[in-house]
Amino acid sequence: MSASDAADVPVDHSGLRVMSTEECMERLSRAGLGRLGFVLAGEVTVLPVHHLVHGMELYFRTSGGSKIEAAADHSAVGFEIDDYDRATVTGWSVSVSGTASLVDDEQLAEELAGLDDAPWPGGDPSDSVWVRIRPDQISGRELLPH
Amino acid sequence: MSASDAADVPVDHSGLRVMSTEECMERLSRAGLGRLGFVLAGEVTVLPVHHLVHGMELYFRTSGGSKIEAAADHSAVGFEIDDYDRATVTGWSVSVSGTASLVDDEQLAEELAGLDDAPWPGGDPSDSVWVRIRPDQISGRELLPH
């Protein structure tokens, strides 16, 4: 890589490459599993969820009556995907901050079920609700090769 | 596995195996990278951090002046590690809820630096602070083979 190529790569204060929003959304679409961070009764919980991207929003299904459902009523949430390889010290992450809400539109719920080509095991789909995450902020970082 | 063996495995309402606290701590010790969830100005953010376990607490290093440092002043945080394989539909996760605080004990900071056999790249170690997570709740789940 020439000096002029290197100068074209946007980096943050830690020397990580900064991804465009487009690249972040593309990686979110490809990843099947992310981690949701939410607050309930003053406690912060981070749990894995199997998500999908539809338009500019993220969706995942959760069991009715769960902790996540209780936190999805227009609450602030965080969402993250990443991939790291300690051996080669390569990796990247995408982090989303936004607002979660329950999907109460049955037509959309059916559409989402159709998009979900590999539903995650555990839990009965008939006893589940779709949760929407509307992103307010999306950022992505990647370790540059040394 | 015989029926009586299967009956010995504790499972939750989704049919996931429930891990003991001991097993959760053991997995936290072995994982080099987890995801921190924290709240700042009403926004929830989830970011990857390279952590280590010392005693019953988790520690990680962050750049001075970062968003994470601002959130580490006795704030509620969540922390998560996982490992999933979509191809074989196997996987597990450990989730910690607790309180974060900055390590201001220099002797402990030196001890932690000594334990950190593979510091994560990015950022200048001299410009970093250690953050402690004191767990209040630890839970772990594993997908059982189908």
Coordinates of N, CA and C in Angstrom, one line a residue, chain A residues 36-47 49 60 62-73 75 77 100 102 129 131, chain B residues 13-14 77-79 95-98 136-139 141:
Chain A
L36 N -27.6 -7.8 21.9 CA -28.5 -6.7 22.3 C -28.1 -6.3 23.7
G37 N -28.0 -5.0 23.9 CA -27.8 -4.5 25.3 C -29.1 -3.7 25.6
F38 N -29.6 -3.9 26.8 CA -30.8 -3.2 27.2 C -30.8 -3.0 28.7
V39 N -31.7 -2.1 29.2 CA -31.7 -1.7 30.6 C -33.1 -2.1 31.1
L40 N -33.1 -2.8 32.3 CA -34.4 -3.1 32.9 C -34.1 -3.0 34.4
A41 N -35.0 -2.2 35.1 CA -34.9 -2.0 36.5 C -33.5 -1.6 36.9
G42 N -32.9 -0.7 36.1 CA -31.6 -0.2 36.5 C -30.4 -1.1 36.2
E43 N -30.7 -2.3 35.7 CA -29.6 -3.2 35.4 C -29.4 -3.3 33.9
V44 N -28.1 -3.4 33.5 CA -27.8 -3.5 32.1 C -27.5 -5.0 31.7
T45 N -28.2 -5.5 30.7 CA -28.0 -6.9 30.3 C -27.6 -6.9 28.8
V46 N -26.6 -7.8 28.5 CA -26.3 -8.0 27.1 C -26.5 -9.5 26.8
L47 N -27.3 -9.7 25.8 CA -27.7 -11.1 25.4 C -27.6 -11.3 23.9
V49 N -28.8 -12.3 20.3 CA -30.0 -12.5 19.6 C -29.7 -12.8 18.1
F60 N -35.6 -8.8 15.5 CA -35.3 -10.1 16.1 C -36.6 -10.6 16.8
T62 N -38.3 -12.6 20.0 CA -38.1 -13.1 21.4 C -39.3 -13.7 22.0
S63 N -39.1 -14.5 23.0 CA -40.2 -15.2 23.6 C -41.2 -14.2 24.3
G64 N -42.4 -14.4 24.2 CA -43.4 -13.6 24.9 C -43.1 -13.7 26.4
G65 N -43.2 -12.5 27.1 CA -43.0 -12.5 28.5 C -41.6 -12.5 29.0
S66 N -40.6 -12.4 28.0 CA -39.2 -12.4 28.4 C -38.8 -11.0 28.9
K67 N -37.6 -11.0 29.5 CA -36.9 -9.8 30.0 C -36.8 -8.8 28.8
I68 N -36.4 -9.4 27.6 CA -36.2 -8.5 26.4 C -37.5 -7.8 26.0
E69 N -38.6 -8.6 26.0 CA -39.8 -8.0 25.6 C -40.2 -6.8 26.5
A70 N -40.0 -7.0 27.8 CA -40.3 -5.9 28.8 C -39.5 -4.7 28.5
A71 N -38.2 -4.9 28.0 CA -37.3 -3.8 27.7 C -37.6 -3.1 26.3
A72 N -38.5 -3.7 25.6 CA -38.6 -3.3 24.1 C -39.7 -2.2 23.9
D73 N -40.2 -1.7 25.0 CA -41.3 -0.7 24.8 C -40.7 0.7 24.7
S75 N -37.6 1.6 24.4 CA -36.5 1.8 25.2 C -35.2 2.0 24.4
V77 N -31.7 1.0 23.3 CA -30.9 -0.3 23.3 C -29.7 -0.1 22.5
A100 N -35.8 0.5 20.7 CA -36.5 -0.8 20.5 C -38.0 -0.6 20.6
L102 N -41.9 -3.1 20.0 CA -42.6 -4.3 19.6 C -43.3 -4.1 18.3
V129 N -42.6 -12.7 19.9 CA -42.9 -11.4 19.4 C -41.7 -10.9 18.6
V131 N -39.3 -7.8 17.6 CA -38.8 -6.5 18.2 C -38.1 -5.8 17.1
Chain B
H13 N -36.7 -22.3 30.3 CA -38.0 -22.4 29.6 C -37.9 -22.6 28.1
S14 N -36.7 -22.2 27.6 CA -36.4 -22.4 26.1 C -35.7 -23.7 25.8
V77 N -23.4 -1.9 34.3 CA -23.0 -2.3 33.0 C -23.4 -3.8 32.8
G78 N -23.4 -4.2 31.5 CA -23.6 -5.6 31.2 C -22.4 -6.1 30.4
F79 N -22.1 -7.4 30.5 CA -21.0 -7.9 29.8 C -21.4 -9.3 29.3
S95 N -23.6 -14.2 30.4 CA -24.1 -12.8 30.5 C -23.9 -12.4 32.0
V96 N -23.2 -11.2 32.1 CA -22.9 -10.7 33.5 C -23.6 -9.3 33.6
S97 N -24.3 -9.0 34.7 CA -24.7 -7.7 35.0 C -24.0 -7.2 36.3
G98 N -23.5 -6.0 36.3 CA -22.8 -5.6 37.4 C -22.5 -4.1 37.4
D136 N -22.9 -8.6 39.7 CA -24.1 -8.8 40.6 C -24.8 -10.1 40.2
Q137 N -24.9 -10.3 38.9 CA -25.6 -11.5 38.4 C -24.8 -12.1 37.3
I138 N -24.7 -13.4 37.3 CA -24.0 -14.1 36.2 C -24.9 -15.3 35.8
S139 N -25.1 -15.4 34.4 CA -25.9 -16.5 34.0 C -25.3 -17.0 32.7
R141 N -26.0 -19.9 29.3 CA -26.9 -20.9 28.6 C -26.2 -21.6 27.5

